[in-house]
mmCIF file of C-alpha atoms in Angstrom:
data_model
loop_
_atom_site.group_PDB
_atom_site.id
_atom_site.type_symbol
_atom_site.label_atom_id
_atom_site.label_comp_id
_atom_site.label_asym_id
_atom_site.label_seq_id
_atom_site.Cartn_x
_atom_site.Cartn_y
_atom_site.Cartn_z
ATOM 1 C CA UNK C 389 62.942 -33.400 3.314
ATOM 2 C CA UNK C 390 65.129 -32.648 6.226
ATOM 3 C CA UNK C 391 62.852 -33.239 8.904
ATOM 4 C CA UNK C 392 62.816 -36.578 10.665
ATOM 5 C CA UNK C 393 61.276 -39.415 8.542
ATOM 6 C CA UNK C 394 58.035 -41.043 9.679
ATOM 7 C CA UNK C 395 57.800 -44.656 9.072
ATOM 8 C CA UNK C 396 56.367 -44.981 5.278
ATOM 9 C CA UNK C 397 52.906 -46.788 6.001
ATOM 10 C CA UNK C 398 52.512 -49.716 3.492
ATOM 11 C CA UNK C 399 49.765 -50.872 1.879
ATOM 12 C CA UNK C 400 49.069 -53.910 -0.523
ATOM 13 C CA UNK C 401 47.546 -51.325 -3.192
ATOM 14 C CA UNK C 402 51.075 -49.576 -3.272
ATOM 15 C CA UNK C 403 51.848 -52.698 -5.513
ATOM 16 C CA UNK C 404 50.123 -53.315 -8.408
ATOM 17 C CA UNK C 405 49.594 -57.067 -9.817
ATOM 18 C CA UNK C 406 51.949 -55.975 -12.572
ATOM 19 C CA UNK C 407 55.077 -54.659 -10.503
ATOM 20 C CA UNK C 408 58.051 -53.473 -12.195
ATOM 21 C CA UNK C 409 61.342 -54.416 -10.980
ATOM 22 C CA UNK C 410 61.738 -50.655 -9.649
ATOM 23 C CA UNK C 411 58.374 -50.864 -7.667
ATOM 24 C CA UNK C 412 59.365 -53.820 -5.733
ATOM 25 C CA UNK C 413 63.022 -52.868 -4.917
ATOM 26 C CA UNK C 414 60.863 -49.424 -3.476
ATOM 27 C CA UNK C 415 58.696 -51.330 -1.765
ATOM 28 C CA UNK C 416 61.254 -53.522 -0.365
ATOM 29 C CA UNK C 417 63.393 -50.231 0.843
ATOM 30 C CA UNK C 418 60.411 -49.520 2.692
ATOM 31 C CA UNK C 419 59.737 -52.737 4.421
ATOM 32 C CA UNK C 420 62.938 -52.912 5.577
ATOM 33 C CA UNK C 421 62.977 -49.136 6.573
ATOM 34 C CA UNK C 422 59.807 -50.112 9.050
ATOM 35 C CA UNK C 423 62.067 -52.956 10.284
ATOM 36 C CA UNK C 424 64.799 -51.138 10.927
ATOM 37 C CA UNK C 425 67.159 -53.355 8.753
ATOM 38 C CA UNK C 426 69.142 -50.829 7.618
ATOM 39 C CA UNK C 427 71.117 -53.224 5.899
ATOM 40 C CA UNK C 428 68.718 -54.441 3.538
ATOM 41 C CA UNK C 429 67.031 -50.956 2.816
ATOM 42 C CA UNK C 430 70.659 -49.789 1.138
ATOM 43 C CA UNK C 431 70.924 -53.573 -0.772
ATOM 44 C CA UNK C 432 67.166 -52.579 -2.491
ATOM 45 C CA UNK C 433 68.173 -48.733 -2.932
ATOM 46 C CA UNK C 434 71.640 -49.473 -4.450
ATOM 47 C CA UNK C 435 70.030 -52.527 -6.417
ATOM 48 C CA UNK C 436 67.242 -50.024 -7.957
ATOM 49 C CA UNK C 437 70.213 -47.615 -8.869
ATOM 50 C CA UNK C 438 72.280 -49.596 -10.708
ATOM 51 C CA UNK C 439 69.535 -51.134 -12.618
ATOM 52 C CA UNK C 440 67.782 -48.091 -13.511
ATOM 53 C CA UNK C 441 68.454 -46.074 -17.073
ATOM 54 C CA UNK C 442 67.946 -42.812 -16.311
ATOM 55 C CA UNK C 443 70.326 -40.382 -13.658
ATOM 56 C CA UNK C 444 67.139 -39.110 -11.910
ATOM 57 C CA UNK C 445 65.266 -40.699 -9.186
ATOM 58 C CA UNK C 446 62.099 -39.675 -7.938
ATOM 59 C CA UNK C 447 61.613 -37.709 -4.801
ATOM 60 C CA UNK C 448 60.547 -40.528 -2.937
ATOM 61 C CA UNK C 449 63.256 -42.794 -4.624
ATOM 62 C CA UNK C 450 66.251 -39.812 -3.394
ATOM 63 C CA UNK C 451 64.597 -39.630 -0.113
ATOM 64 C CA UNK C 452 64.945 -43.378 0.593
ATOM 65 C CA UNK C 453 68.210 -43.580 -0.702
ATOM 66 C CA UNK C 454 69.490 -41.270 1.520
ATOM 67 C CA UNK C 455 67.614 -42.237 4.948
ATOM 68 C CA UNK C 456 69.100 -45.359 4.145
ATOM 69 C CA UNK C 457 73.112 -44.675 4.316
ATOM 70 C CA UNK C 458 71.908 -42.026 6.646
ATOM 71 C CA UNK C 459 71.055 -44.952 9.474
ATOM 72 C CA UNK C 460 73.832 -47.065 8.158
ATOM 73 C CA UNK C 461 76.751 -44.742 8.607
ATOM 74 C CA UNK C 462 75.114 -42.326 11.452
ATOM 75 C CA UNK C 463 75.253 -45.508 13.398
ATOM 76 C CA UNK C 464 79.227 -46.046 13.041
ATOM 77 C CA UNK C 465 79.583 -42.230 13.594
ATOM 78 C CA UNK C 466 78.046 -42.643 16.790
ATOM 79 C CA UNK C 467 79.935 -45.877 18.028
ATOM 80 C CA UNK C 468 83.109 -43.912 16.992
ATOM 81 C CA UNK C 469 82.696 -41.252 19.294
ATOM 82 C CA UNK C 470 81.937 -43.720 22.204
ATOM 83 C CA UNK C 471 84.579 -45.684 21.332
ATOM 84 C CA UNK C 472 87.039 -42.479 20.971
ATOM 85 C CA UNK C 473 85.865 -41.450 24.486
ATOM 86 C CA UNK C 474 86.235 -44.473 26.292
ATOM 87 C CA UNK C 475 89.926 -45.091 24.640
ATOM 88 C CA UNK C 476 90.884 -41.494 25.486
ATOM 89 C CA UNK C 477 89.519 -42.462 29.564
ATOM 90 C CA UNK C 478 91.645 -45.997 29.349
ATOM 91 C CA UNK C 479 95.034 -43.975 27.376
ATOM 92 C CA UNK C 480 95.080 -41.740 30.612
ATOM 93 C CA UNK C 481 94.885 -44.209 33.010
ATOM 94 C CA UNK C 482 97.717 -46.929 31.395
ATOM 95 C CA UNK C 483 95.324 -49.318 30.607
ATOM 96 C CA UNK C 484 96.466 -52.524 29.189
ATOM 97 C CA UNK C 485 93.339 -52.616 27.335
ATOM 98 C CA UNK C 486 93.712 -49.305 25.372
ATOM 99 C CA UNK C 487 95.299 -51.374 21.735
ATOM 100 C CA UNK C 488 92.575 -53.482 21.807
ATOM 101 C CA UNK C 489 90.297 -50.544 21.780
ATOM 102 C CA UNK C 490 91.912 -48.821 19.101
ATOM 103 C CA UNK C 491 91.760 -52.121 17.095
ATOM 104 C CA UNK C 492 88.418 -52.376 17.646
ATOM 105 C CA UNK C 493 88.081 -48.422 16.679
ATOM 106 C CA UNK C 494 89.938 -49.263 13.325
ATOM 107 C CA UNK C 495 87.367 -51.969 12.561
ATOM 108 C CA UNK C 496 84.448 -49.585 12.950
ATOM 109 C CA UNK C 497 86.405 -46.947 11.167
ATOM 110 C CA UNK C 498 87.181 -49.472 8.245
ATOM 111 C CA UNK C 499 82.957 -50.440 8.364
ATOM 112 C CA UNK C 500 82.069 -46.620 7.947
ATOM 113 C CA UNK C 501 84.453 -46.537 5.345
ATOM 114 C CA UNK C 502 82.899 -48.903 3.160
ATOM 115 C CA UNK C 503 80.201 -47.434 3.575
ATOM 116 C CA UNK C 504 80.751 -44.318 2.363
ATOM 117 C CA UNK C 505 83.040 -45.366 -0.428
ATOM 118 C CA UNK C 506 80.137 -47.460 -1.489
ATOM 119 C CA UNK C 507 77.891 -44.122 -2.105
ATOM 120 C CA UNK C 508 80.298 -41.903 -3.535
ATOM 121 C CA UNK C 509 80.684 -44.597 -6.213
ATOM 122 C CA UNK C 510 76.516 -44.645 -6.969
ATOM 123 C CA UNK C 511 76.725 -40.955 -6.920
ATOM 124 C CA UNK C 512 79.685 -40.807 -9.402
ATOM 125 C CA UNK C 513 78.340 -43.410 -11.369
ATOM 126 C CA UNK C 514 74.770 -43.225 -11.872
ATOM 127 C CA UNK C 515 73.089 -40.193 -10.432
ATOM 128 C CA UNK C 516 75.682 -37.032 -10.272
ATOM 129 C CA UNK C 517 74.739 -36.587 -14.134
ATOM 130 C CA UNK C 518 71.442 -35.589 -13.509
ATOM 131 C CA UNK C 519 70.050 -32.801 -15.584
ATOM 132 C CA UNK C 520 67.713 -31.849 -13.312
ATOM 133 C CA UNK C 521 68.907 -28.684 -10.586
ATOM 134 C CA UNK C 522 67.658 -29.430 -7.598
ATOM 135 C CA UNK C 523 68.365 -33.167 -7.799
ATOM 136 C CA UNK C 524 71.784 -32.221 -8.909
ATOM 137 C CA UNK C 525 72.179 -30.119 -5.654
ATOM 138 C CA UNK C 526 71.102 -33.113 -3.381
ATOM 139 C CA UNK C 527 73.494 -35.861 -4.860
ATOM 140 C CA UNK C 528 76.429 -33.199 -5.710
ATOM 141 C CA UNK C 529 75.806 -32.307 -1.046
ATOM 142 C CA UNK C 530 75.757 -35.702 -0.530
ATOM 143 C CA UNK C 531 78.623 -36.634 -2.315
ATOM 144 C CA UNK C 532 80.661 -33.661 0.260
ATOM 145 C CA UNK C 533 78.461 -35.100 3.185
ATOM 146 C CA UNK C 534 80.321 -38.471 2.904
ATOM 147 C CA UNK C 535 83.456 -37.433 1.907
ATOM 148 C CA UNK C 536 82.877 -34.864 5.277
ATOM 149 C CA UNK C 537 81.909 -38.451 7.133
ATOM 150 C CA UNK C 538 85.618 -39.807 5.856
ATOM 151 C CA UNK C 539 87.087 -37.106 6.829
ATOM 152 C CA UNK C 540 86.136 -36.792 10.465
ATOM 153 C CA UNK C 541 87.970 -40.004 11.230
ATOM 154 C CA UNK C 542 91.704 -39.456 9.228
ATOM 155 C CA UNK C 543 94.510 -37.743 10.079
ATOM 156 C CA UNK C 544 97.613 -36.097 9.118
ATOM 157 C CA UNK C 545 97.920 -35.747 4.933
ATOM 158 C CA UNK C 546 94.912 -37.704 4.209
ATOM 159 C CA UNK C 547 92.575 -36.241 6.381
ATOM 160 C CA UNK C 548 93.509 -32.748 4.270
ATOM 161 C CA UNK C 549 93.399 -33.922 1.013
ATOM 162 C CA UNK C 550 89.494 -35.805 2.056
ATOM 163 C CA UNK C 551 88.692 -32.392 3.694
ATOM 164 C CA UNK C 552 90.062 -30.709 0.085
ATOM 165 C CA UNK C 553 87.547 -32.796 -2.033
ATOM 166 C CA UNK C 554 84.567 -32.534 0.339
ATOM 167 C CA UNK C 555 85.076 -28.387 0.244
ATOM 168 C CA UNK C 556 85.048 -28.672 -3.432
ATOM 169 C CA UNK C 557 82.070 -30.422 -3.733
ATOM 170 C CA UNK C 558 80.023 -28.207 -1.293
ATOM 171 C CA UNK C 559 81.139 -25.506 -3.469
ATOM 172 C CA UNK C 560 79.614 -26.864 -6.440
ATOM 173 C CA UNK C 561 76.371 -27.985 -4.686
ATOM 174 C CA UNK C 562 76.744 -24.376 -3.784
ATOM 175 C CA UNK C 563 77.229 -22.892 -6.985
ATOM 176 C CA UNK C 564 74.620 -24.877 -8.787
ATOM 177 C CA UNK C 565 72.016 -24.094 -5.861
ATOM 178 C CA UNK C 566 73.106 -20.538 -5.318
ATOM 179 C CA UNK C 567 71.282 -19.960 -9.207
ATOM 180 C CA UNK C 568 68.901 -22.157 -9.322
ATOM 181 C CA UNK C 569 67.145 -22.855 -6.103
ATOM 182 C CA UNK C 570 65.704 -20.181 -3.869
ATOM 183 C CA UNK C 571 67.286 -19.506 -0.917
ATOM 184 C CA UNK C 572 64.158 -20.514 1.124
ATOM 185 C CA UNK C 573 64.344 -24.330 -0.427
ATOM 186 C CA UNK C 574 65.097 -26.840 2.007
ATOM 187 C CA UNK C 575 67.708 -28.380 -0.419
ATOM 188 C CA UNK C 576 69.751 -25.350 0.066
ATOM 189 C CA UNK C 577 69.088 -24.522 3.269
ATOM 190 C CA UNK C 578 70.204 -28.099 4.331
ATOM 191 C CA UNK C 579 73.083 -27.621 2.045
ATOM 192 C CA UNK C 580 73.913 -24.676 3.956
ATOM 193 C CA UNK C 581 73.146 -26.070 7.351
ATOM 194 C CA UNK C 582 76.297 -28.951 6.582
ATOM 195 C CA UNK C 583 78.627 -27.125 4.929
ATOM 196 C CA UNK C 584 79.031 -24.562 7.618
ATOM 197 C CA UNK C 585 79.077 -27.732 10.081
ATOM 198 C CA UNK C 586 81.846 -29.009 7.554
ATOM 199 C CA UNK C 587 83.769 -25.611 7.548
ATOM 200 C CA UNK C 588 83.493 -25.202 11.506
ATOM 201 C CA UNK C 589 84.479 -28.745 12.843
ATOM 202 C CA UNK C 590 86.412 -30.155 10.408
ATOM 203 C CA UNK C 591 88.148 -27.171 8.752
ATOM 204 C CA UNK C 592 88.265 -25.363 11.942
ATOM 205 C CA UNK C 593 86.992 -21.935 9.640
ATOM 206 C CA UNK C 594 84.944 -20.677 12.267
ATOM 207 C CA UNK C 595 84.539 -17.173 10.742
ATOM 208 C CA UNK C 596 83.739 -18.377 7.509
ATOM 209 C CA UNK C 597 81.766 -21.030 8.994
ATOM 210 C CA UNK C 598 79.401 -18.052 10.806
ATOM 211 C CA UNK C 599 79.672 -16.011 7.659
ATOM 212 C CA UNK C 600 77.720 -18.920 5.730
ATOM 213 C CA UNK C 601 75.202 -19.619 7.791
ATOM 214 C CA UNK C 602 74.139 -16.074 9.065
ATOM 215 C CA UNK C 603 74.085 -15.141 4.877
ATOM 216 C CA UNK C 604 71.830 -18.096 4.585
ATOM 217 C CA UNK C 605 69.637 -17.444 7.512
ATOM 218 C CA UNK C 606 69.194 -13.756 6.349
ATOM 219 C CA UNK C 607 68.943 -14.756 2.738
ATOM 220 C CA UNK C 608 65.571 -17.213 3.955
ATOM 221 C CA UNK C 609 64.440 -14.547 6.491
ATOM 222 C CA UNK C 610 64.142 -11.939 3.388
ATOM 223 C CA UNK C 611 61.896 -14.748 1.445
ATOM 224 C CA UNK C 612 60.402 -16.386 3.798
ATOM 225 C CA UNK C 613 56.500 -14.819 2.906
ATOM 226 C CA UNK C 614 57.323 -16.764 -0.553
ATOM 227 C CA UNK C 615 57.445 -19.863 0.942
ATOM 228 C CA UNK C 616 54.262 -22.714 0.224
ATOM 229 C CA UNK C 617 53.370 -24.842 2.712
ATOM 230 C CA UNK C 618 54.576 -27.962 1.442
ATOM 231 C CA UNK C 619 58.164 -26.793 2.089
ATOM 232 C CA UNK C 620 57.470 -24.358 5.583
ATOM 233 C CA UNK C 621 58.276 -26.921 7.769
ATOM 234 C CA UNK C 622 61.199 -28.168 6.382
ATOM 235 C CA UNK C 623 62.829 -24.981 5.575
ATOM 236 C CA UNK C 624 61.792 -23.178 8.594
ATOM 237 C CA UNK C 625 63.099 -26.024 10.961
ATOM 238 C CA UNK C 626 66.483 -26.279 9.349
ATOM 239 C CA UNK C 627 66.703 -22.183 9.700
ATOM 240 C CA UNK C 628 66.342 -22.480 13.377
ATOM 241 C CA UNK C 629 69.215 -24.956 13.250
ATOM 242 C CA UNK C 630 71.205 -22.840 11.213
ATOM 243 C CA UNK C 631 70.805 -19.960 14.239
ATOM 244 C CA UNK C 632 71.182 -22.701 17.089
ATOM 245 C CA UNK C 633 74.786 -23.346 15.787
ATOM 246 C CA UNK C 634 75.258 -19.686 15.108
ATOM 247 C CA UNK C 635 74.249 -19.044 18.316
ATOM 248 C CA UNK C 636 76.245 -22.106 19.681
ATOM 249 C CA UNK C 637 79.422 -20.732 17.763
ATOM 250 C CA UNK C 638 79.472 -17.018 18.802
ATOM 251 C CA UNK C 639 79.011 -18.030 21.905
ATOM 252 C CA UNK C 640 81.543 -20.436 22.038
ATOM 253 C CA UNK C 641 84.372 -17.451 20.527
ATOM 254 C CA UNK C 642 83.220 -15.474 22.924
ATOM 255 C CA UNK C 643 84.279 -17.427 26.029
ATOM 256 C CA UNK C 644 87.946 -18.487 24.074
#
């Protein structure tokens, strides 16, 4: 789901006196996701990864695993762009203390690298060989959301050849989702939502960026009577996204 998250309510029946090894590392995720230890909720996701057989985590399982790099590295993302607005306001005015900004900027940077580098490997490793579609659509859009999240911070040759791999793995999620999911599924729509994001402000594609997400809009709109309930919300909230930015972006080539 790509709405926000409410806390996961815990109960002592959600563990059985026979717990697997899987069942506490979820339960675990979840405890920590109520405490906000963001931290800790990746350690138990990323432990129950590695140690499981099989390339296909439950729904609950995915969802975890990704509200928990979600909070770790939308945390950095945000510090950056304080930090890169306070060291462009100290640049301009000769500030002695503008290099110890940046160093501090390259520490975060170096943080929310990590980060992401530690995901890409999990997805590479473990879960990108799923069999199943749709969970082959989430992990193959994740994989170009943090490569996206890398991106946004390099320059020059590397940022290009980061932006190169992150285009070629939304197209793939794209491919794969394009036959196999309809275009009213939140997967895709969400898939659709960052990639045009991707193709706007990083790739600075603006027409193709509009192209994408006013074909996926329209593609939803035409299917939308098909939808069940379970996935309305979801689907319909990340459509109204997908016009906001449309909206945002016509707008915006308007005034230039």
């Amino acid at each position: 789901s790509f709405s926000a998250l409410s806390p996961r309510v815990l109960h002592l029946a959600d563990l059985s006196p026979a717990v697997t090894m899987g069942e506490e590392q979820v339960f675990m995720a979840k405890l920590a996701e109520q405490a906000e230890r963001y931290d800790e909720m990746v350690k138990y996701m990323k432990e129950l990864v590695e140690s499981s057989s099989s390339s296909t985590l439950g729904l609950e399982e995915r969802n975890l695993l990704s509200v928990a790099y979600k909070n770790l590295v939308g945390a950095r993302r945000a510090s950056l762009r304080v930090i890169g607005s306070i060291e462009a306001k100290e640049i301009e005015k000769g500030s002695a203390m503008a290099e110890k900004i940046r160093l501090y900027k390259v520490k975060v940077e170096e943080e929310l690298e990590n980060i992401c580098n530690e995901i890409l490997s999990l997805l590479d490793n473990h879960l990108l060989s799923s069999p199943d579609a749709e969970s082959k659509v989430f992990y193959q859009k994740m994989k170009a959301d943090y490569l996206r999240y890398k991106a946004e911070f390099k320059s020059g040759a590397e940022k290009s050849e980061i932006s190169t791999e992150a285009d070629g793995a939304y197209k793939a999620a794209t491919e794969v989702a394009t036959k196999e999911l309809a275009p009213t599924h939140p997967i895709r729509l969400g898939l659709a939502l960052n990639y045009s994001v991707f193709l706007y402000e990083v790739q600075s594609e603006q027409s193709r960026a509009c192209e994408l997400a006013k074909q996926s809009f329209d593609d939803a709109i035409a299917e939308l009577d098909t939808l069940d309930e379970e996935s309305y919300k979801d689907s319909t909230l990340i459509m109204q996204l997908l016009r906001d930015n449309l909206t945002l972006w016509t707008s915006d080539d308007n005034e230039n």
